Each structure stands twice: as C-alpha cells, then as structure tokens.
mmCIF file with all atom_site columns, C-alpha atoms in Angstrom:
data_model
loop_
_atom_site.group_PDB
_atom_site.id
_atom_site.type_symbol
_atom_site.label_atom_id
_atom_site.label_alt_id
_atom_site.label_comp_id
_atom_site.label_asym_id
_atom_site.label_entity_id
_atom_site.label_seq_id
_atom_site.pdbx_PDB_ins_code
_atom_site.Cartn_x
_atom_site.Cartn_y
_atom_site.Cartn_z
_atom_site.occupancy
_atom_site.B_iso_or_equiv
_atom_site.pdbx_formal_charge
_atom_site.auth_seq_id
_atom_site.auth_comp_id
_atom_site.auth_asym_id
_atom_site.auth_atom_id
_atom_site.pdbx_PDB_model_num
ATOM 1   C CA . MET T 1 1   ? 18.899  -3.243  -15.724 1.00 66.00 ? 1   MET T CA 1
ATOM 2   C CA . ALA T 1 2   ? 18.889  -6.436  -13.674 1.00 83.00 ? 2   ALA T CA 1
ATOM 3   C CA . LEU T 1 3   ? 17.677  -6.268  -10.115 1.00 91.00 ? 3   LEU T CA 1
ATOM 4   C CA . PRO T 1 4   ? 20.485  -6.929  -7.584  1.00 92.00 ? 4   PRO T CA 1
ATOM 5   C CA . GLU T 1 5   ? 20.169  -10.207 -5.661  1.00 92.00 ? 5   GLU T CA 1
ATOM 6   C CA . ASP T 1 6   ? 20.043  -8.340  -2.336  1.00 93.00 ? 6   ASP T CA 1
ATOM 7   C CA . ALA T 1 7   ? 17.077  -6.194  -3.420  1.00 96.00 ? 7   ALA T CA 1
ATOM 8   C CA . PRO T 1 8   ? 14.335  -6.315  -0.761  1.00 97.00 ? 8   PRO T CA 1
ATOM 9   C CA . CYS T 1 9   ? 11.044  -7.828  -1.899  1.00 97.00 ? 9   CYS T CA 1
ATOM 10  C CA . PRO T 1 10  ? 8.114   -5.448  -2.345  1.00 98.00 ? 10  PRO T CA 1
ATOM 11  C CA . ARG T 1 11  ? 4.756   -6.944  -1.298  1.00 98.00 ? 11  ARG T CA 1
ATOM 12  C CA . LEU T 1 12  ? 1.744   -6.872  -3.585  1.00 98.00 ? 12  LEU T CA 1
ATOM 13  C CA . CYS T 1 13  ? -1.203  -7.157  -1.226  1.00 98.00 ? 13  CYS T CA 1
ATOM 14  C CA . HIS T 1 14  ? -4.555  -8.052  -2.807  1.00 98.00 ? 14  HIS T CA 1
ATOM 15  C CA . LEU T 1 15  ? -7.169  -7.026  -0.244  1.00 98.00 ? 15  LEU T CA 1
ATOM 16  C CA . ILE T 1 16  ? -10.669 -8.454  -0.564  1.00 98.00 ? 16  ILE T CA 1
ATOM 17  C CA . LYS T 1 17  ? -13.529 -7.366  1.692   1.00 98.00 ? 17  LYS T CA 1
ATOM 18  C CA . TRP T 1 18  ? -15.508 -9.920  3.687   1.00 97.00 ? 18  TRP T CA 1
ATOM 19  C CA . PRO T 1 19  ? -19.290 -9.458  4.020   1.00 96.00 ? 19  PRO T CA 1
ATOM 20  C CA . ASP T 1 20  ? -19.081 -9.682  7.829   1.00 95.00 ? 20  ASP T CA 1
ATOM 21  C CA . PHE T 1 21  ? -16.198 -7.195  8.272   1.00 96.00 ? 21  PHE T CA 1
ATOM 22  C CA . ASP T 1 22  ? -16.407 -3.400  7.951   1.00 95.00 ? 22  ASP T CA 1
ATOM 23  C CA . GLY T 1 23  ? -13.845 -2.193  5.386   1.00 96.00 ? 23  GLY T CA 1
ATOM 24  C CA . TYR T 1 24  ? -10.391 -3.647  4.880   1.00 97.00 ? 24  TYR T CA 1
ATOM 25  C CA . GLY T 1 25  ? -9.173  -3.090  8.435   1.00 97.00 ? 25  GLY T CA 1
ATOM 26  C CA . PHE T 1 26  ? -6.373  -0.561  8.111   1.00 98.00 ? 26  PHE T CA 1
ATOM 27  C CA . ASN T 1 27  ? -5.733  3.137   8.510   1.00 97.00 ? 27  ASN T CA 1
ATOM 28  C CA . LEU T 1 28  ? -4.126  5.106   5.700   1.00 96.00 ? 28  LEU T CA 1
ATOM 29  C CA . HIS T 1 29  ? -2.198  8.193   6.669   1.00 92.00 ? 29  HIS T CA 1
ATOM 30  C CA . ALA T 1 30  ? 0.202   10.819  5.416   1.00 90.00 ? 30  ALA T CA 1
ATOM 31  C CA . GLU T 1 31  ? 2.876   12.164  7.738   1.00 83.00 ? 31  GLU T CA 1
ATOM 32  C CA . LYS T 1 32  ? 4.028   15.726  8.090   1.00 81.00 ? 32  LYS T CA 1
ATOM 33  C CA . ASN T 1 33  ? 7.547   16.218  6.703   1.00 83.00 ? 33  ASN T CA 1
ATOM 34  C CA . LYS T 1 34  ? 7.586   12.757  5.102   1.00 84.00 ? 34  LYS T CA 1
ATOM 35  C CA . SER T 1 35  ? 6.476   12.192  1.514   1.00 90.00 ? 35  SER T CA 1
ATOM 36  C CA . GLY T 1 36  ? 4.151   9.348   0.669   1.00 95.00 ? 36  GLY T CA 1
ATOM 37  C CA . GLN T 1 37  ? 1.128   7.474   1.981   1.00 97.00 ? 37  GLN T CA 1
ATOM 38  C CA . PHE T 1 38  ? 1.567   4.972   4.791   1.00 97.00 ? 38  PHE T CA 1
ATOM 39  C CA . ILE T 1 39  ? -0.297  2.136   6.436   1.00 98.00 ? 39  ILE T CA 1
ATOM 40  C CA . GLY T 1 40  ? -1.224  3.048   9.986   1.00 96.00 ? 40  GLY T CA 1
ATOM 41  C CA . LYS T 1 41  ? -2.904  0.667   12.385  1.00 96.00 ? 41  LYS T CA 1
ATOM 42  C CA . VAL T 1 42  ? -3.820  -2.710  10.885  1.00 97.00 ? 42  VAL T CA 1
ATOM 43  C CA . ASP T 1 43  ? -6.695  -4.483  12.658  1.00 97.00 ? 43  ASP T CA 1
ATOM 44  C CA . ASP T 1 44  ? -6.142  -8.022  13.937  1.00 95.00 ? 44  ASP T CA 1
ATOM 45  C CA . ASP T 1 45  ? -7.911  -10.745 11.940  1.00 95.00 ? 45  ASP T CA 1
ATOM 46  C CA . SER T 1 46  ? -8.771  -8.282  9.161   1.00 97.00 ? 46  SER T CA 1
ATOM 47  C CA . PRO T 1 47  ? -8.635  -8.617  5.372   1.00 97.00 ? 47  PRO T CA 1
ATOM 48  C CA . ALA T 1 48  ? -5.639  -6.223  5.464   1.00 98.00 ? 48  ALA T CA 1
ATOM 49  C CA . VAL T 1 49  ? -3.532  -8.248  7.897   1.00 97.00 ? 49  VAL T CA 1
ATOM 50  C CA . LEU T 1 50  ? -4.232  -11.486 6.040   1.00 97.00 ? 50  LEU T CA 1
ATOM 51  C CA . ALA T 1 51  ? -3.264  -9.806  2.761   1.00 97.00 ? 51  ALA T CA 1
ATOM 52  C CA . GLY T 1 52  ? 0.167   -9.042  4.219   1.00 97.00 ? 52  GLY T CA 1
ATOM 53  C CA . LEU T 1 53  ? -0.165  -5.347  5.135   1.00 98.00 ? 53  LEU T CA 1
ATOM 54  C CA . ARG T 1 54  ? 1.908   -4.168  8.079   1.00 97.00 ? 54  ARG T CA 1
ATOM 55  C CA . GLU T 1 55  ? 1.849   -0.983  10.087  1.00 97.00 ? 55  GLU T CA 1
ATOM 56  C CA . GLY T 1 56  ? 4.394   1.478   8.701   1.00 96.00 ? 56  GLY T CA 1
ATOM 57  C CA . ASP T 1 57  ? 4.349   0.133   5.133   1.00 98.00 ? 57  ASP T CA 1
ATOM 58  C CA . LYS T 1 58  ? 4.725   2.774   2.424   1.00 98.00 ? 58  LYS T CA 1
ATOM 59  C CA . ILE T 1 59  ? 2.305   2.462   -0.489  1.00 98.00 ? 59  ILE T CA 1
ATOM 60  C CA . ILE T 1 60  ? 3.997   2.551   -3.901  1.00 98.00 ? 60  ILE T CA 1
ATOM 61  C CA . GLU T 1 61  ? 1.133   1.540   -6.205  1.00 98.00 ? 61  GLU T CA 1
ATOM 62  C CA . VAL T 1 62  ? -2.632  1.228   -5.893  1.00 98.00 ? 62  VAL T CA 1
ATOM 63  C CA . ASN T 1 63  ? -4.257  -1.093  -8.417  1.00 98.00 ? 63  ASN T CA 1
ATOM 64  C CA . PHE T 1 64  ? -1.048  -1.119  -10.508 1.00 98.00 ? 64  PHE T CA 1
ATOM 65  C CA . VAL T 1 65  ? -0.780  2.693   -10.694 1.00 98.00 ? 65  VAL T CA 1
ATOM 66  C CA . ASN T 1 66  ? 2.153   4.493   -9.058  1.00 98.00 ? 66  ASN T CA 1
ATOM 67  C CA . ILE T 1 67  ? 0.800   6.984   -6.499  1.00 97.00 ? 67  ILE T CA 1
ATOM 68  C CA . SER T 1 68  ? 4.021   8.874   -5.684  1.00 95.00 ? 68  SER T CA 1
ATOM 69  C CA . ASN T 1 69  ? 2.609   12.154  -7.005  1.00 94.00 ? 69  ASN T CA 1
ATOM 70  C CA . GLU T 1 70  ? -0.907  11.764  -5.635  1.00 95.00 ? 70  GLU T CA 1
ATOM 71  C CA . ASN T 1 71  ? -2.237  13.432  -2.521  1.00 94.00 ? 71  ASN T CA 1
ATOM 72  C CA . HIS T 1 72  ? -4.041  11.672  0.324   1.00 94.00 ? 72  HIS T CA 1
ATOM 73  C CA . ARG T 1 73  ? -7.544  12.219  -1.051  1.00 95.00 ? 73  ARG T CA 1
ATOM 74  C CA . GLN T 1 74  ? -6.557  10.880  -4.476  1.00 97.00 ? 74  GLN T CA 1
ATOM 75  C CA . VAL T 1 75  ? -5.041  7.737   -2.947  1.00 97.00 ? 75  VAL T CA 1
ATOM 76  C CA . VAL T 1 76  ? -8.169  7.102   -0.863  1.00 96.00 ? 76  VAL T CA 1
ATOM 77  C CA . GLU T 1 77  ? -10.309 7.475   -4.017  1.00 97.00 ? 77  GLU T CA 1
ATOM 78  C CA . ARG T 1 78  ? -8.038  5.093   -5.942  1.00 98.00 ? 78  ARG T CA 1
ATOM 79  C CA . ILE T 1 79  ? -8.242  2.473   -3.152  1.00 98.00 ? 79  ILE T CA 1
ATOM 80  C CA . LYS T 1 80  ? -12.032 2.718   -3.186  1.00 96.00 ? 80  LYS T CA 1
ATOM 81  C CA . SER T 1 81  ? -12.330 2.789   -7.004  1.00 97.00 ? 81  SER T CA 1
ATOM 82  C CA . ILE T 1 82  ? -12.889 -0.972  -7.338  1.00 96.00 ? 82  ILE T CA 1
ATOM 83  C CA . PRO T 1 83  ? -15.745 -2.207  -5.123  1.00 95.00 ? 83  PRO T CA 1
ATOM 84  C CA . ASN T 1 84  ? -14.774 -4.772  -2.470  1.00 97.00 ? 84  ASN T CA 1
ATOM 85  C CA . GLU T 1 85  ? -11.117 -5.212  -3.446  1.00 97.00 ? 85  GLU T CA 1
ATOM 86  C CA . THR T 1 86  ? -7.874  -3.319  -4.006  1.00 98.00 ? 86  THR T CA 1
ATOM 87  C CA . ARG T 1 87  ? -4.241  -4.122  -4.706  1.00 98.00 ? 87  ARG T CA 1
ATOM 88  C CA . LEU T 1 88  ? -1.499  -2.269  -2.838  1.00 98.00 ? 88  LEU T CA 1
ATOM 89  C CA . LEU T 1 89  ? 2.194   -2.538  -3.666  1.00 98.00 ? 89  LEU T CA 1
ATOM 90  C CA . VAL T 1 90  ? 4.017   -1.728  -0.441  1.00 98.00 ? 90  VAL T CA 1
ATOM 91  C CA . LEU T 1 91  ? 7.503   -1.517  1.041   1.00 98.00 ? 91  LEU T CA 1
ATOM 92  C CA . ASP T 1 92  ? 8.555   -1.711  4.662   1.00 98.00 ? 92  ASP T CA 1
ATOM 93  C CA . GLU T 1 93  ? 10.840  1.044   5.975   1.00 96.00 ? 93  GLU T CA 1
ATOM 94  C CA . HIS T 1 94  ? 14.058  -0.909  5.291   1.00 97.00 ? 94  HIS T CA 1
ATOM 95  C CA . ALA T 1 95  ? 13.070  -1.709  1.696   1.00 98.00 ? 95  ALA T CA 1
ATOM 96  C CA . ASP T 1 96  ? 11.941  1.868   1.031   1.00 97.00 ? 96  ASP T CA 1
ATOM 97  C CA . LYS T 1 97  ? 15.301  3.180   2.223   1.00 97.00 ? 97  LYS T CA 1
ATOM 98  C CA . TRP T 1 98  ? 17.183  0.582   0.120   1.00 97.00 ? 98  TRP T CA 1
ATOM 99  C CA . TYR T 1 99  ? 15.398  1.565   -3.104  1.00 97.00 ? 99  TYR T CA 1
ATOM 100 C CA . ARG T 1 100 ? 15.599  5.324   -2.387  1.00 96.00 ? 100 ARG T CA 1
ATOM 101 C CA . GLU T 1 101 ? 19.375  5.127   -1.772  1.00 96.00 ? 101 GLU T CA 1
ATOM 102 C CA . ARG T 1 102 ? 19.786  3.500   -5.185  1.00 96.00 ? 102 ARG T CA 1
ATOM 103 C CA . LYS T 1 103 ? 17.280  5.827   -6.870  1.00 96.00 ? 103 LYS T CA 1
ATOM 104 C CA . MET T 1 104 ? 15.328  2.807   -8.121  1.00 96.00 ? 104 MET T CA 1
ATOM 105 C CA . VAL T 1 105 ? 11.613  2.981   -8.924  1.00 96.00 ? 105 VAL T CA 1
ATOM 106 C CA . VAL T 1 106 ? 9.679   0.025   -7.505  1.00 97.00 ? 106 VAL T CA 1
ATOM 107 C CA . LYS T 1 107 ? 7.060   -1.579  -9.750  1.00 97.00 ? 107 LYS T CA 1
ATOM 108 C CA . SER T 1 108 ? 4.611   -4.448  -9.333  1.00 96.00 ? 108 SER T CA 1
ATOM 109 C CA . SER T 1 109 ? 6.136   -6.046  -12.429 1.00 95.00 ? 109 SER T CA 1
ATOM 110 C CA . GLN T 1 110 ? 9.499   -6.634  -10.698 1.00 95.00 ? 110 GLN T CA 1
ATOM 111 C CA . SER T 1 111 ? 10.644  -10.247 -10.506 1.00 94.00 ? 111 SER T CA 1
ATOM 112 C CA . ASN T 1 112 ? 11.096  -10.167 -6.716  1.00 96.00 ? 112 ASN T CA 1
ATOM 113 C CA . VAL T 1 113 ? 7.566   -9.060  -5.731  1.00 97.00 ? 113 VAL T CA 1
ATOM 114 C CA . THR T 1 114 ? 5.934   -11.238 -3.070  1.00 96.00 ? 114 THR T CA 1
ATOM 115 C CA . PHE T 1 115 ? 2.194   -11.688 -3.519  1.00 97.00 ? 115 PHE T CA 1
ATOM 116 C CA . PHE T 1 116 ? -0.354  -11.917 -0.688  1.00 97.00 ? 116 PHE T CA 1
ATOM 117 C CA . ARG T 1 117 ? -4.138  -12.222 -1.015  1.00 97.00 ? 117 ARG T CA 1
ATOM 118 C CA . THR T 1 118 ? -6.955  -12.014 1.522   1.00 97.00 ? 118 THR T CA 1
ATOM 119 C CA . PRO T 1 119 ? -8.358  -15.534 1.886   1.00 96.00 ? 119 PRO T CA 1
ATOM 120 C CA . VAL T 1 120 ? -12.008 -15.928 0.878   1.00 95.00 ? 120 VAL T CA 1
ATOM 121 C CA . PRO T 1 121 ? -14.110 -17.096 2.582   1.00 94.00 ? 121 PRO T CA 1
ATOM 122 C CA . ARG T 1 122 ? -12.976 -15.641 5.884   1.00 94.00 ? 122 ARG T CA 1
ATOM 123 C CA . PRO T 1 123 ? -10.641 -18.087 7.680   1.00 94.00 ? 123 PRO T CA 1
ATOM 124 C CA . PRO T 1 124 ? -10.727 -18.907 11.412  1.00 93.00 ? 124 PRO T CA 1
ATOM 125 C CA . MET T 1 125 ? -9.495  -16.174 13.774  1.00 91.00 ? 125 MET T CA 1
ATOM 126 C CA . GLY T 1 126 ? -5.753  -16.246 14.347  1.00 90.00 ? 126 GLY T CA 1
ATOM 127 C CA . THR T 1 127 ? -4.893  -17.289 10.784  1.00 91.00 ? 127 THR T CA 1
ATOM 128 C CA . LEU T 1 128 ? -1.577  -15.819 9.605   1.00 90.00 ? 128 LEU T CA 1
ATOM 129 C CA . PRO T 1 129 ? -0.874  -14.320 6.164   1.00 91.00 ? 129 PRO T CA 1
ATOM 130 C CA . VAL T 1 130 ? 0.733   -16.690 3.661   1.00 90.00 ? 130 VAL T CA 1
ATOM 131 C CA . ALA T 1 131 ? 2.503   -15.608 0.488   1.00 91.00 ? 131 ALA T CA 1
ATOM 132 C CA . GLU T 1 132 ? 1.089   -17.046 -2.726  1.00 86.00 ? 132 GLU T CA 1
ATOM 133 C CA . SER T 1 133 ? 3.326   -19.405 -4.679  1.00 62.00 ? 133 SER T CA 1
ATOM 134 C CA . SER T 1 134 ? 4.037   -16.936 -7.466  1.00 53.00 ? 134 SER T CA 1
ATOM 135 C CA . PRO T 1 135 ? 3.853   -13.177 -7.880  1.00 46.00 ? 135 PRO T CA 1
ATOM 136 C CA . ASP T 1 136 ? 2.694   -13.923 -11.443 1.00 46.00 ? 136 ASP T CA 1
ATOM 137 C CA . LEU T 1 137 ? -0.730  -14.657 -9.939  1.00 44.00 ? 137 LEU T CA 1
ATOM 138 C CA . ALA T 1 138 ? -1.075  -10.992 -9.083  1.00 41.00 ? 138 ALA T CA 1
ATOM 139 C CA . LEU T 1 139 ? -0.395  -9.930  -12.629 1.00 44.00 ? 139 LEU T CA 1
ATOM 140 C CA . ARG T 1 140 ? -2.897  -12.371 -14.109 1.00 43.00 ? 140 ARG T CA 1
ATOM 141 C CA . ASN T 1 141 ? -5.751  -10.029 -13.152 1.00 43.00 ? 141 ASN T CA 1
ATOM 142 C CA . ARG T 1 142 ? -3.846  -6.845  -13.930 1.00 45.00 ? 142 ARG T CA 1
ATOM 143 C CA . PRO T 1 143 ? -5.847  -4.500  -16.138 1.00 43.00 ? 143 PRO T CA 1
ATOM 144 C CA . SER T 1 144 ? -4.500  -4.265  -19.677 1.00 38.00 ? 144 SER T CA 1
ATOM 145 C CA . SER T 1 145 ? -2.887  -0.977  -20.608 1.00 36.00 ? 145 SER T CA 1
ATOM 146 C CA . SER T 1 146 ? -5.865  -0.242  -22.842 1.00 34.00 ? 146 SER T CA 1
ATOM 147 C CA . SER T 1 147 ? -8.222  -0.394  -19.847 1.00 35.00 ? 147 SER T CA 1
ATOM 148 C CA . ILE T 1 148 ? -6.140  2.044   -17.785 1.00 35.00 ? 148 ILE T CA 1
ATOM 149 C CA . SER T 1 149 ? -7.255  5.570   -18.501 1.00 35.00 ? 149 SER T CA 1
ATOM 150 C CA . LYS T 1 150 ? -4.783  8.193   -19.684 1.00 32.00 ? 150 LYS T CA 1
ATOM 151 C CA . SER T 1 151 ? -5.288  10.139  -16.441 1.00 34.00 ? 151 SER T CA 1
ATOM 152 C CA . GLU T 1 152 ? -4.158  7.080   -14.463 1.00 34.00 ? 152 GLU T CA 1
ATOM 153 C CA . GLU T 1 153 ? -0.997  6.775   -16.548 1.00 32.00 ? 153 GLU T CA 1
ATOM 154 C CA . GLN T 1 154 ? -0.042  10.409  -16.020 1.00 31.00 ? 154 GLN T CA 1
ATOM 155 C CA . SER T 1 155 ? 1.453   11.793  -12.863 1.00 30.00 ? 155 SER T CA 1
ATOM 156 C CA . VAL T 1 156 ? -1.028  13.763  -10.847 1.00 30.00 ? 156 VAL T CA 1
ATOM 157 C CA . PRO T 1 157 ? 0.386   16.977  -9.367  1.00 31.00 ? 157 PRO T CA 1
ATOM 158 C CA . SER T 1 158 ? 0.818   16.753  -5.646  1.00 31.00 ? 158 SER T CA 1
ATOM 159 C CA . SER T 1 159 ? -1.113  19.199  -3.544  1.00 33.00 ? 159 SER T CA 1
ATOM 160 C CA . SER T 1 160 ? -0.616  19.931  0.097   1.00 33.00 ? 160 SER T CA 1
ATOM 161 C CA . SER T 1 161 ? -3.212  18.563  2.448   1.00 33.00 ? 161 SER T CA 1
ATOM 162 C CA . SER T 1 162 ? -4.378  20.811  5.225   1.00 32.00 ? 162 SER T CA 1
ATOM 163 C CA . SER T 1 163 ? -6.813  18.496  6.958   1.00 32.00 ? 163 SER T CA 1
ATOM 164 C CA . SER T 1 164 ? -6.422  18.056  10.704  1.00 31.00 ? 164 SER T CA 1
ATOM 165 C CA . ALA T 1 165 ? -2.861  19.311  11.108  1.00 32.00 ? 165 ALA T CA 1
ATOM 166 C CA . SER T 1 166 ? -1.556  19.031  14.640  1.00 31.00 ? 166 SER T CA 1
ATOM 167 C CA . SER T 1 167 ? 0.341   22.006  15.992  1.00 33.00 ? 167 SER T CA 1
ATOM 168 C CA . SER T 1 168 ? 0.841   20.969  19.610  1.00 34.00 ? 168 SER T CA 1
ATOM 169 C CA . HIS T 1 169 ? 4.432   20.974  20.822  1.00 33.00 ? 169 HIS T CA 1
ATOM 170 C CA . THR T 1 170 ? 5.509   19.012  23.865  1.00 35.00 ? 170 THR T CA 1
ATOM 171 C CA . THR T 1 171 ? 8.767   17.892  25.453  1.00 35.00 ? 171 THR T CA 1
ATOM 172 C CA . MET T 1 172 ? 7.858   14.256  24.885  1.00 34.00 ? 172 MET T CA 1
ATOM 173 C CA . PRO T 1 173 ? 9.824   12.132  22.388  1.00 35.00 ? 173 PRO T CA 1
ATOM 174 C CA . PRO T 1 174 ? 9.107   12.863  18.724  1.00 36.00 ? 174 PRO T CA 1
ATOM 175 C CA . GLN T 1 175 ? 5.895   11.324  17.479  1.00 38.00 ? 175 GLN T CA 1
ATOM 176 C CA . ILE T 1 176 ? 4.350   10.857  14.088  1.00 39.00 ? 176 ILE T CA 1
ATOM 177 C CA . ILE T 1 177 ? 2.162   13.841  13.332  1.00 39.00 ? 177 ILE T CA 1
ATOM 178 C CA . HIS T 1 178 ? -0.531  12.861  10.869  1.00 44.00 ? 178 HIS T CA 1
ATOM 179 C CA . PHE T 1 179 ? -1.907  15.523  8.611   1.00 56.00 ? 179 PHE T CA 1
ATOM 180 C CA . ALA T 1 180 ? -4.318  13.229  6.804   1.00 63.00 ? 180 ALA T CA 1
ATOM 181 C CA . SER T 1 181 ? -5.764  9.948   7.999   1.00 72.00 ? 181 SER T CA 1
ATOM 182 C CA . ASP T 1 182 ? -8.569  7.628   6.893   1.00 74.00 ? 182 ASP T CA 1
ATOM 183 C CA . ASP T 1 183 ? -9.825  4.270   8.157   1.00 83.00 ? 183 ASP T CA 1
ATOM 184 C CA . ILE T 1 184 ? -10.199 2.028   5.154   1.00 83.00 ? 184 ILE T CA 1
#
C-alpha cells in the first residue's frame, strides 16, 4: 500500500552521547490514561535536542524495534541497550493522530521518514537540529534481521506500571499525570 502524499513525516532521531554531557538530555515518561511512551522535557543544547527530539513526541520504535507493547521499564532498557547511542522513531501529536485515524502502523523503513543525528563532536551552544539529506543514512547502520533476537521481534506483553502514581485531585486545569518517568 502506497503512503498518501499528505502523510506526516516520522522522525528517526539518532542520539549520540557526548563525553562532556550527562546522558542524552531528555525525560521519558508514560502518561496515565494514554498508551505509549513520550518524550518529556528536552534539555537545551543537548544530544537529544540536536537529534531532533521534541517535548511531547511519542516513541514508536527504539533501535528499529516497535515498542507499542512494551512497558516503561522495557523501553528504558531498550534505550540503554547500546552504549552511548540510541535511535528513536518518533511522531509529534498531529502525526500520531493522523496515523491512528487511518489505522496505519508507522515504521522506520517508510519512505517519508526524516532523519536527524546528534552532531559529533559537540557543536557550539545554540546550534539547531538539521535533518540529514536522506533517511537512507539511518538504515545503513540498521542491524540485519539475523542480529535482532527473536525476543526483540516478538511483541512483549504490556504490564501496568505502578511506580509513582499521583492521586492528588485539584480544581486546576487538567495536567499530565505521569505514572512512570526517567531522565535519560
């Protein structure tokens, strides 16, 4: 099935750690009553921001493996599974809604994926993210199917997370209630 011309572009963000920066510079969280794993705060001048991550992005794949059936802990482990780098396929809220309405599964192999990569060495402060010339660059380093374990190819049953649930109720406007959150 051909992808419609108006299909929003998923972003494949290749994050690479810098020796003088702690982590990737983003917070990963799950929201109560909303399925999926999301990018929370993204630190200024971090590997994450320069790899194209934005607050509110929904993670679709980690290192070319769909994480829709994985819980928060499993996603954190998958992000940390390759030392000093990770690849996240993400959608902004508009794109996520567009694909969900059409019941389409987003994959890093789609022709409309935009590829971003953390610049190495670390660029001057204030540098903005720039998309690479071709999403094919992202697939060049994709693990072959023979190097992906059978457990990674299978869906992992989702389990409910009970860490740090917030039960406070106020009359303030609705807010995101995180039930799992990690700085990465």
